[in-house]
Amino acid sequence: DAGVTQSPTHLIKTRGQQVTLRCSPISGHKSVSWYQQVLGQGPQFIFQYYEKEERGRGNFPDRFSARQFPNYSSELNVNALLLGDSALYLCASSFSSEDTQYFGPGTRLTVL
Amino acid sequence: GENVEQHPSTLSVQEGDSAVIKCTYSDSASNYFPWYKQELGKRPQLIIDIRSNVGEKKDQRIAVTLNKTAKHFSLHITETQPEDSAVYFCAVPQGGSEKLVFGKGTKLTVNP
């Protein structure tokens, strides 16, 4: 029984570059949420997608965008990277938009 | 928006003792209260959750109590073991939505 998977595990980028992070939800789950976790803090909500539509957006700039595919997997894109974007990016899946969320292992992004 | 306060920020107990972590929230419409455990370098892992139609839920050594009138809920861990050492986060959906707002976390250390 596969859990939530994310790729890549680690990523190093330089300022100004763009990055794409990927997430595959638990089989049967239709909702994916993205969170940013800075060291020493709790996760901060970025986006939620349900049935390929954006259901919620957190307080993040337009440099952050996401989408969900017909197979319910999702991508998070971040443009014009800043040093402050360095964080652990977590994906969580749930059966529906209001159900229990289960987290993936995260992608550790370092911006130099 | 939802405001979640979590106390204490650090907690050190002796093996076998009990540990209690408390969270308060601001939105009276919130109806779902999960607790996540995050070990160093790992994903947040759901350990227990409670919905607003019950006041207490127990799963072996872990319990959560909810006081909707006072808008707080607590995590109770009995007979603590060294493997309980981790950071624990409470979370509350904002306005009953899909956006989880997390507390700042409690670092629990169980000393053998």
GROMACS .gro file of C-alpha atoms in nm:
model
  224
    1ASP     CA    1   0.000   0.000   0.000
    2ALA     CA    2   0.195   0.299  -0.131
    3GLY     CA    3   0.177   0.626   0.056
    4VAL     CA    4   0.222   0.974  -0.083
    5THR     CA    5   0.536   1.001  -0.294
    6GLN     CA    6   0.732   1.313  -0.388
    7SER     CA    7   1.020   1.383  -0.621
    8PRO     CA    8   1.291   1.483  -0.614
    9THR     CA    9   1.407   1.424  -0.256
   10HIS     CA   10   1.658   1.706  -0.259
   11LEU     CA   11   1.718   1.996  -0.493
   12ILE     CA   12   1.975   2.274  -0.506
   13LYS     CA   13   1.903   2.582  -0.716
   14THR     CA   14   2.042   2.933  -0.747
   15ARG     CA   15   1.853   3.259  -0.707
   16GLY     CA   16   1.636   3.349  -1.005
   17GLN     CA   17   1.598   2.992  -1.126
   18GLN     CA   18   1.273   2.801  -1.155
   19VAL     CA   19   1.183   2.469  -0.992
   20THR     CA   20   0.914   2.203  -1.038
   21LEU     CA   21   0.825   1.963  -0.759
   22ARG     CA   22   0.610   1.654  -0.809
   23CYS     CA   23   0.365   1.464  -0.593
   24SER     CA   24   0.170   1.141  -0.636
   25PRO     CA   25  -0.119   1.095  -0.392
   26ILE     CA   26  -0.233   0.779  -0.221
   27SER     CA   27  -0.430   0.562  -0.463
   28GLY     CA   28  -0.795   0.666  -0.455
   29HIS     CA   29  -0.724   1.011  -0.310
   30LYS     CA   30  -0.846   1.299  -0.523
   31SER     CA   31  -0.716   1.595  -0.325
   32VAL     CA   32  -0.358   1.723  -0.301
   33SER     CA   33  -0.236   2.003  -0.078
   34TRP     CA   34   0.106   2.170  -0.078
   35TYR     CA   35   0.280   2.309   0.229
   36GLN     CA   36   0.609   2.489   0.290
   37GLN     CA   37   0.796   2.406   0.609
   38VAL     CA   38   1.081   2.630   0.711
   39LEU     CA   39   1.324   2.486   0.965
   40GLY     CA   40   1.183   2.507   1.317
   41GLN     CA   41   0.832   2.601   1.206
   42GLY     CA   42   0.506   2.426   1.135
   43PRO     CA   43   0.397   2.365   0.774
   44GLN     CA   44   0.243   2.667   0.596
   45PHE     CA   45  -0.040   2.606   0.349
   46ILE     CA   46   0.035   2.698  -0.014
   47PHE     CA   47  -0.235   2.535  -0.231
   48GLN     CA   48  -0.501   2.271  -0.240
   49TYR     CA   49  -0.634   2.101  -0.553
   50TYR     CA   50  -0.937   1.878  -0.567
   51GLU     CA   51  -1.058   1.712  -0.886
   52LYS     CA   52  -0.806   1.920  -1.081
   53GLU     CA   53  -0.942   2.251  -0.957
   54GLU     CA   54  -0.778   2.491  -0.714
   55ARG     CA   55  -0.976   2.485  -0.390
   56GLY     CA   56  -0.758   2.706  -0.174
   57ARG     CA   57  -0.453   2.926  -0.183
   58GLY     CA   58  -0.236   3.042   0.104
   59ASN     CA   59  -0.055   3.370   0.149
   60PHE     CA   60   0.220   3.309  -0.107
   61PRO     CA   61   0.327   3.530  -0.401
   62ASP     CA   62   0.230   3.464  -0.763
   63ARG     CA   63   0.574   3.309  -0.819
   64PHE     CA   64   0.415   2.997  -0.672
   65SER     CA   65   0.178   2.801  -0.895
   66ALA     CA   66   0.048   2.447  -0.907
   67ARG     CA   67  -0.169   2.214  -1.107
   68GLN     CA   68  -0.328   1.873  -1.076
   69PHE     CA   69  -0.339   1.615  -1.352
   70PRO     CA   70  -0.618   1.373  -1.454
   71ASN     CA   71  -0.447   1.096  -1.254
   72TYR     CA   72  -0.459   1.329  -0.947
   73SER     CA   73  -0.083   1.375  -0.930
   74SER     CA   74   0.030   1.734  -0.885
   75GLU     CA   75   0.315   1.971  -0.959
   76LEU     CA   76   0.424   2.277  -0.766
   77ASN     CA   77   0.620   2.539  -0.961
   78VAL     CA   78   0.820   2.819  -0.812
   79ASN     CA   79   0.965   3.091  -1.039
   80ALA     CA   80   1.236   3.348  -0.973
   81LEU     CA   81   1.365   3.165  -0.667
   82LEU     CA   82   1.471   3.366  -0.363
   83LEU     CA   83   1.697   3.258  -0.079
   84GLY     CA   84   1.391   3.261   0.147
   85ASP     CA   85   1.229   2.987  -0.062
   86SER     CA   86   1.472   2.738   0.089
   87ALA     CA   87   1.250   2.496   0.281
   88LEU     CA   88   1.098   2.151   0.296
   89TYR     CA   89   0.804   2.133   0.055
   90LEU     CA   90   0.543   1.886   0.164
   91CYS     CA   91   0.260   1.736  -0.032
   92ALA     CA   92  -0.042   1.591   0.147
   93SER     CA   93  -0.318   1.384  -0.004
   94SER     CA   94  -0.673   1.324   0.113
   95PHE     CA   95  -0.976   1.141  -0.024
   96SER     CA   96  -1.173   1.463  -0.053
   97SER     CA   97  -1.094   1.825   0.019
   98GLU     CA   98  -1.206   1.808   0.383
   99ASP     CA   99  -1.072   1.467   0.480
  100THR     CA  100  -0.767   1.367   0.679
  101GLN     CA  101  -0.445   1.472   0.509
  102TYR     CA  102  -0.150   1.232   0.481
  103PHE     CA  103   0.191   1.378   0.409
  104GLY     CA  104   0.461   1.271   0.169
  105PRO     CA  105   0.832   1.269   0.260
  106GLY     CA  106   0.886   1.615   0.119
  107THR     CA  107   1.133   1.778  -0.117
  108ARG     CA  108   1.419   1.966   0.048
  109LEU     CA  109   1.485   2.277  -0.165
  110THR     CA  110   1.802   2.477  -0.109
  111VAL     CA  111   1.841   2.809  -0.290
  112LEU     CA  112   2.196   2.945  -0.307
  113GLY     CA  113  -0.796   3.389   0.977
  114GLU     CA  114  -0.748   3.101   1.215
  115ASN     CA  115  -0.494   3.152   1.494
  116VAL     CA  116  -0.347   2.840   1.655
  117GLU     CA  117  -0.132   2.860   1.965
  118GLN     CA  118   0.056   2.557   2.091
  119HIS     CA  119   0.221   2.511   2.432
  120PRO     CA  120   0.475   2.426   2.551
  121SER     CA  121   0.736   2.475   2.280
  122THR     CA  122   0.965   2.221   2.446
  123LEU     CA  123   0.887   1.941   2.689
  124SER     CA  124   1.129   1.703   2.858
  125VAL     CA  125   1.001   1.402   3.052
  126GLN     CA  126   1.141   1.085   3.203
  127GLU     CA  127   1.057   0.756   3.038
  128GLY     CA  128   0.729   0.625   3.176
  129ASP     CA  129   0.594   0.970   3.264
  130SER     CA  130   0.298   1.135   3.090
  131ALA     CA  131   0.321   1.427   2.849
  132VAL     CA  132   0.050   1.681   2.769
  133ILE     CA  133   0.053   1.935   2.485
  134LYS     CA  134  -0.220   2.195   2.449
  135CYS     CA  135  -0.346   2.395   2.154
  136THR     CA  136  -0.593   2.681   2.146
  137TYR     CA  137  -0.769   2.806   1.835
  138SER     CA  138  -0.979   3.107   1.745
  139ASP     CA  139  -1.240   2.997   1.489
  140SER     CA  140  -1.544   2.847   1.660
  141ALA     CA  141  -1.651   2.695   1.325
  142SER     CA  142  -1.352   2.457   1.330
  143ASN     CA  143  -1.467   2.096   1.360
  144TYR     CA  144  -1.162   1.878   1.297
  145PHE     CA  145  -0.847   1.860   1.507
  146PRO     CA  146  -0.550   1.643   1.400
  147TRP     CA  147  -0.216   1.588   1.571
  148TYR     CA  148   0.098   1.511   1.374
  149LYS     CA  149   0.432   1.371   1.490
  150GLN     CA  150   0.745   1.468   1.299
  151GLU     CA  151   1.077   1.300   1.362
  152LEU     CA  152   1.394   1.473   1.249
  153GLY     CA  153   1.417   1.472   0.871
  154LYS     CA  154   1.091   1.283   0.829
  155ARG     CA  155   0.739   1.364   0.714
  156PRO     CA  156   0.466   1.477   0.956
  157GLN     CA  157   0.277   1.162   1.050
  158LEU     CA  158  -0.085   1.169   1.166
  159ILE     CA  159  -0.105   1.008   1.509
  160ILE     CA  160  -0.459   1.089   1.616
  161ASP     CA  161  -0.744   1.320   1.523
  162ILE     CA  162  -1.080   1.414   1.666
  163ARG     CA  163  -1.397   1.564   1.525
  164SER     CA  164  -1.613   1.811   1.713
  165ASN     CA  165  -1.895   1.570   1.787
  166VAL     CA  166  -1.687   1.390   2.053
  167GLY     CA  167  -1.496   1.518   2.355
  168GLU     CA  168  -1.223   1.254   2.378
  169LYS     CA  169  -1.059   0.990   2.162
  170LYS     CA  170  -0.806   0.731   2.268
  171ASP     CA  171  -0.565   0.506   2.079
  172GLN     CA  172  -0.348   0.294   2.307
  173ARG     CA  173  -0.109   0.534   2.484
  174ILE     CA  174  -0.230   0.841   2.297
  175ALA     CA  175  -0.545   1.042   2.363
  176VAL     CA  176  -0.687   1.373   2.249
  177THR     CA  177  -0.939   1.578   2.444
  178LEU     CA  178  -1.144   1.862   2.301
  179ASN     CA  179  -1.316   2.152   2.477
  180LYS     CA  180  -1.515   2.335   2.211
  181THR     CA  181  -1.651   2.592   2.453
  182ALA     CA  182  -1.304   2.700   2.558
  183LYS     CA  183  -1.165   2.638   2.207
  184HIS     CA  184  -0.876   2.419   2.307
  185PHE     CA  185  -0.766   2.061   2.254
  186SER     CA  186  -0.487   1.860   2.408
  187LEU     CA  187  -0.267   1.564   2.323
  188HIS     CA  188  -0.197   1.321   2.606
  189ILE     CA  189   0.078   1.059   2.584
  190THR     CA  190   0.100   0.811   2.871
  191GLU     CA  191   0.387   0.576   2.961
  192THR     CA  192   0.623   0.771   2.736
  193GLN     CA  193   0.906   0.588   2.561
  194PRO     CA  194   1.228   0.725   2.404
  195GLU     CA  195   1.081   0.663   2.058
  196ASP     CA  196   0.809   0.918   2.140
  197SER     CA  197   1.079   1.186   2.114
  198ALA     CA  198   0.986   1.409   1.819
  199VAL     CA  199   0.820   1.739   1.733
  200TYR     CA  200   0.443   1.732   1.768
  201PHE     CA  201   0.215   1.968   1.574
  202CYS     CA  202  -0.151   2.042   1.623
  203ALA     CA  203  -0.353   2.170   1.329
  204VAL     CA  204  -0.693   2.327   1.271
  205PRO     CA  205  -0.875   2.377   0.940
  206GLN     CA  206  -0.928   2.746   0.873
  207GLY     CA  207  -1.298   2.829   0.867
  208GLY     CA  208  -1.385   2.463   0.827
  209SER     CA  209  -1.198   2.464   0.495
  210GLU     CA  210  -0.928   2.246   0.353
  211LYS     CA  211  -0.648   2.478   0.464
  212LEU     CA  212  -0.479   2.336   0.775
  213VAL     CA  213  -0.327   2.596   1.005
  214PHE     CA  214  -0.051   2.443   1.217
  215GLY     CA  215   0.077   2.531   1.560
  216LYS     CA  216   0.445   2.612   1.601
  217GLY     CA  217   0.521   2.266   1.734
  218THR     CA  218   0.633   2.108   2.062
  219LYS     CA  219   0.968   1.935   2.083
  220LEU     CA  220   0.920   1.639   2.314
  221THR     CA  221   1.225   1.468   2.461
  222VAL     CA  222   1.180   1.144   2.653
  223ASN     CA  223   1.486   1.069   2.865
  224PRO     CA  224   1.561   0.702   2.929
   0.00000   0.00000   0.00000
